[in-house]
PDB file of C-alpha atoms in Angstrom:
ATOM      1  CA  UNK A   1     120.270 103.374 107.551  1.00 70.00           C
ATOM      2  CA  UNK A   2     116.639 101.729 106.141  1.00 83.00           C
ATOM      3  CA  UNK A   3     113.448 103.589 107.479  1.00 87.00           C
ATOM      4  CA  UNK A   4     110.117 102.189 106.356  1.00 88.00           C
ATOM      5  CA  UNK A   5     106.739 104.536 107.189  1.00 88.00           C
ATOM      6  CA  UNK A   6     103.723 103.178 108.063  1.00 87.00           C
ATOM      7  CA  UNK A   7      99.815 104.446 108.849  1.00 85.00           C
ATOM      8  CA  UNK A   8      98.915 101.872 111.981  1.00 76.00           C
ATOM      9  CA  UNK A   9      97.403 102.904 115.661  1.00 68.00           C
ATOM     10  CA  UNK A  10      97.083 100.204 117.877  1.00 73.00           C
ATOM     11  CA  UNK A  11      98.674  96.656 117.698  1.00 81.00           C
ATOM     12  CA  UNK A  12     101.710  94.898 117.034  1.00 89.00           C
ATOM     13  CA  UNK A  13     103.905  95.017 113.996  1.00 92.00           C
ATOM     14  CA  UNK A  14     106.519  92.269 113.158  1.00 93.00           C
ATOM     15  CA  UNK A  15     109.602  92.839 111.427  1.00 92.00           C
ATOM     16  CA  UNK A  16     111.978  89.803 109.994  1.00 90.00           C
ATOM     17  CA  UNK A  17     115.376  90.671 109.329  1.00 86.00           C
ATOM     18  CA  UNK A  18     115.565  86.756 107.327  1.00 83.00           C
ATOM     19  CA  UNK A  19     119.215  87.172 106.434  1.00 80.00           C
ATOM     20  CA  UNK A  20     120.198  87.446 110.135  1.00 82.00           C
ATOM     21  CA  UNK A  21     117.503  85.172 111.615  1.00 84.00           C
ATOM     22  CA  UNK A  22     116.297  88.050 113.439  1.00 87.00           C
ATOM     23  CA  UNK A  23     113.237  89.360 114.546  1.00 91.00           C
ATOM     24  CA  UNK A  24     111.786  92.691 116.266  1.00 93.00           C
ATOM     25  CA  UNK A  25     108.160  93.172 117.758  1.00 93.00           C
ATOM     26  CA  UNK A  26     107.064  96.863 117.502  1.00 93.00           C
ATOM     27  CA  UNK A  27     104.134  97.098 120.141  1.00 89.00           C
ATOM     28  CA  UNK A  28     101.840 100.097 119.636  1.00 87.00           C
ATOM     29  CA  UNK A  29      99.695 100.592 123.166  1.00 81.00           C
ATOM     30  CA  UNK A  30      97.786 103.495 124.948  1.00 77.00           C
ATOM     31  CA  UNK A  31      99.574 105.601 122.993  1.00 78.00           C
ATOM     32  CA  UNK A  32     103.040 104.626 123.073  1.00 84.00           C
ATOM     33  CA  UNK A  33     105.526 102.495 121.297  1.00 90.00           C
ATOM     34  CA  UNK A  34     108.198  99.881 122.497  1.00 90.00           C
ATOM     35  CA  UNK A  35     110.525  98.110 119.475  1.00 92.00           C
ATOM     36  CA  UNK A  36     111.506  95.026 121.637  1.00 92.00           C
ATOM     37  CA  UNK A  37     113.843  91.632 119.747  1.00 92.00           C
ATOM     38  CA  UNK A  38     110.664  89.241 119.093  1.00 92.00           C
ATOM     39  CA  UNK A  39     112.644  85.877 120.260  1.00 88.00           C
ATOM     40  CA  UNK A  40     112.363  84.606 123.878  1.00 83.00           C
ATOM     41  CA  UNK A  41     115.392  83.975 125.647  1.00 79.00           C
ATOM     42  CA  UNK A  42     114.860  81.062 127.290  1.00 77.00           C
ATOM     43  CA  UNK A  43     114.625  78.887 123.649  1.00 78.00           C
ATOM     44  CA  UNK A  44     114.321  81.822 120.825  1.00 79.00           C
ATOM     45  CA  UNK A  45     110.235  81.229 120.503  1.00 82.00           C
ATOM     46  CA  UNK A  46     108.354  84.582 118.996  1.00 89.00           C
ATOM     47  CA  UNK A  47     107.259  86.686 122.372  1.00 86.00           C
ATOM     48  CA  UNK A  48     104.221  88.212 119.886  1.00 89.00           C
ATOM     49  CA  UNK A  49     102.587  84.650 120.283  1.00 90.00           C
ATOM     50  CA  UNK A  50     103.050  85.398 124.481  1.00 88.00           C
ATOM     51  CA  UNK A  51      99.785  85.352 127.138  1.00 88.00           C
ATOM     52  CA  UNK A  52     100.350  88.803 128.379  1.00 85.00           C
ATOM     53  CA  UNK A  53      99.376  89.760 131.935  1.00 86.00           C
ATOM     54  CA  UNK A  54      97.925  92.765 133.906  1.00 85.00           C
ATOM     55  CA  UNK A  55     101.176  93.443 135.277  1.00 83.00           C
ATOM     56  CA  UNK A  56     103.175  93.311 131.975  1.00 78.00           C
ATOM     57  CA  UNK A  57     104.533  90.267 131.961  1.00 85.00           C
ATOM     58  CA  UNK A  58     104.904  87.579 129.311  1.00 87.00           C
ATOM     59  CA  UNK A  59     103.706  84.097 129.242  1.00 90.00           C
ATOM     60  CA  UNK A  60     105.775  81.728 127.287  1.00 85.00           C
ATOM     61  CA  UNK A  61     102.758  79.801 125.782  1.00 84.00           C
ATOM     62  CA  UNK A  62     104.584  76.321 125.533  1.00 84.00           C
ATOM     63  CA  UNK A  63     106.566  76.453 128.409  1.00 83.00           C
ATOM     64  CA  UNK A  64     104.969  78.933 130.956  1.00 85.00           C
ATOM     65  CA  UNK A  65     107.946  81.054 131.247  1.00 85.00           C
ATOM     66  CA  UNK A  66     107.941  84.191 132.747  1.00 88.00           C
ATOM     67  CA  UNK A  67     109.583  87.122 130.810  1.00 84.00           C
ATOM     68  CA  UNK A  68     109.559  90.277 132.861  1.00 79.00           C
ATOM     69  CA  UNK A  69     111.279  92.097 130.934  1.00 81.00           C
ATOM     70  CA  UNK A  70     112.257  91.435 127.428  1.00 83.00           C
ATOM     71  CA  UNK A  71     115.008  92.815 125.536  1.00 88.00           C
ATOM     72  CA  UNK A  72     115.073  95.802 123.460  1.00 91.00           C
ATOM     73  CA  UNK A  73     115.358  95.271 119.817  1.00 91.00           C
ATOM     74  CA  UNK A  74     118.805  95.853 118.055  1.00 90.00           C
ATOM     75  CA  UNK A  75     117.876  95.736 115.597  1.00 88.00           C
ATOM     76  CA  UNK A  76     115.216  98.862 114.614  1.00 91.00           C
ATOM     77  CA  UNK A  77     114.175 102.197 116.316  1.00 91.00           C
ATOM     78  CA  UNK A  78     110.420 102.974 116.267  1.00 92.00           C
ATOM     79  CA  UNK A  79     109.092 106.360 116.524  1.00 92.00           C
ATOM     80  CA  UNK A  80     104.685 106.913 116.718  1.00 91.00           C
ATOM     81  CA  UNK A  81     103.394 110.166 115.335  1.00 90.00           C
ATOM     82  CA  UNK A  82     100.096 109.772 117.772  1.00 85.00           C
ATOM     83  CA  UNK A  83      97.955 112.077 115.549  1.00 86.00           C
ATOM     84  CA  UNK A  84      98.396 111.139 112.614  1.00 88.00           C
ATOM     85  CA  UNK A  85      98.746 107.365 113.357  1.00 85.00           C
ATOM     86  CA  UNK A  86     102.300 107.656 111.844  1.00 91.00           C
ATOM     87  CA  UNK A  87     105.209 104.931 112.835  1.00 92.00           C
ATOM     88  CA  UNK A  88     108.743 105.818 111.152  1.00 92.00           C
ATOM     89  CA  UNK A  89     110.964 102.769 112.024  1.00 92.00           C
ATOM     90  CA  UNK A  90     114.490 103.073 111.321  1.00 91.00           C
ATOM     91  CA  UNK A  91     116.936 100.106 110.703  1.00 87.00           C
ATOM     92  CA  UNK A  92     121.123 101.979 111.002  1.00 73.00           C
ATOM     93  CA  UNK A  93     121.906  97.893 110.236  1.00 70.00           C
ATOM     94  CA  UNK A  94     120.084  96.748 107.433  1.00 58.00           C
ATOM     95  CA  UNK A  95     120.062  99.228 104.655  1.00 62.00           C
ATOM     96  CA  UNK A  96     120.774  96.810 101.909  1.00 68.00           C
ATOM     97  CA  UNK A  97     118.808  94.034 102.979  1.00 72.00           C
ATOM     98  CA  UNK A  98     115.392  93.462 102.948  1.00 78.00           C
ATOM     99  CA  UNK A  99     112.999  93.392 106.471  1.00 82.00           C
ATOM    100  CA  UNK A 100     109.953  93.157 105.532  1.00 85.00           C
ATOM    101  CA  UNK A 101     107.115  94.707 108.059  1.00 88.00           C
ATOM    102  CA  UNK A 102     103.499  92.657 108.907  1.00 88.00           C
ATOM    103  CA  UNK A 103     100.209  93.392 110.643  1.00 87.00           C
ATOM    104  CA  UNK A 104      99.985  91.133 113.383  1.00 87.00           C
ATOM    105  CA  UNK A 105      97.201  92.693 115.374  1.00 74.00           C
TER     106      UNK A 105
END
């Protein structure tokens, strides 16, 4: 199991799994955390670049498609400690491979 700890209070984290050509995006908003697959189901474009509407749907900036319910990440889980701003990322399958994490907002 691979575990990473990051101090972060709000925004998004982009996680790359280069060996598998996969990405995940972790959003921290309103004291909640969610880990999503960062590939659009339509063409595989990055979901983290989508426009987010007030109702929570995402809109592809290239094709205008709406993603009402993005897929949860199968590569990483996230735990958020609101009081300390600590984020713990856990990947059961990525223990012996690199998986860089980048702050994107």
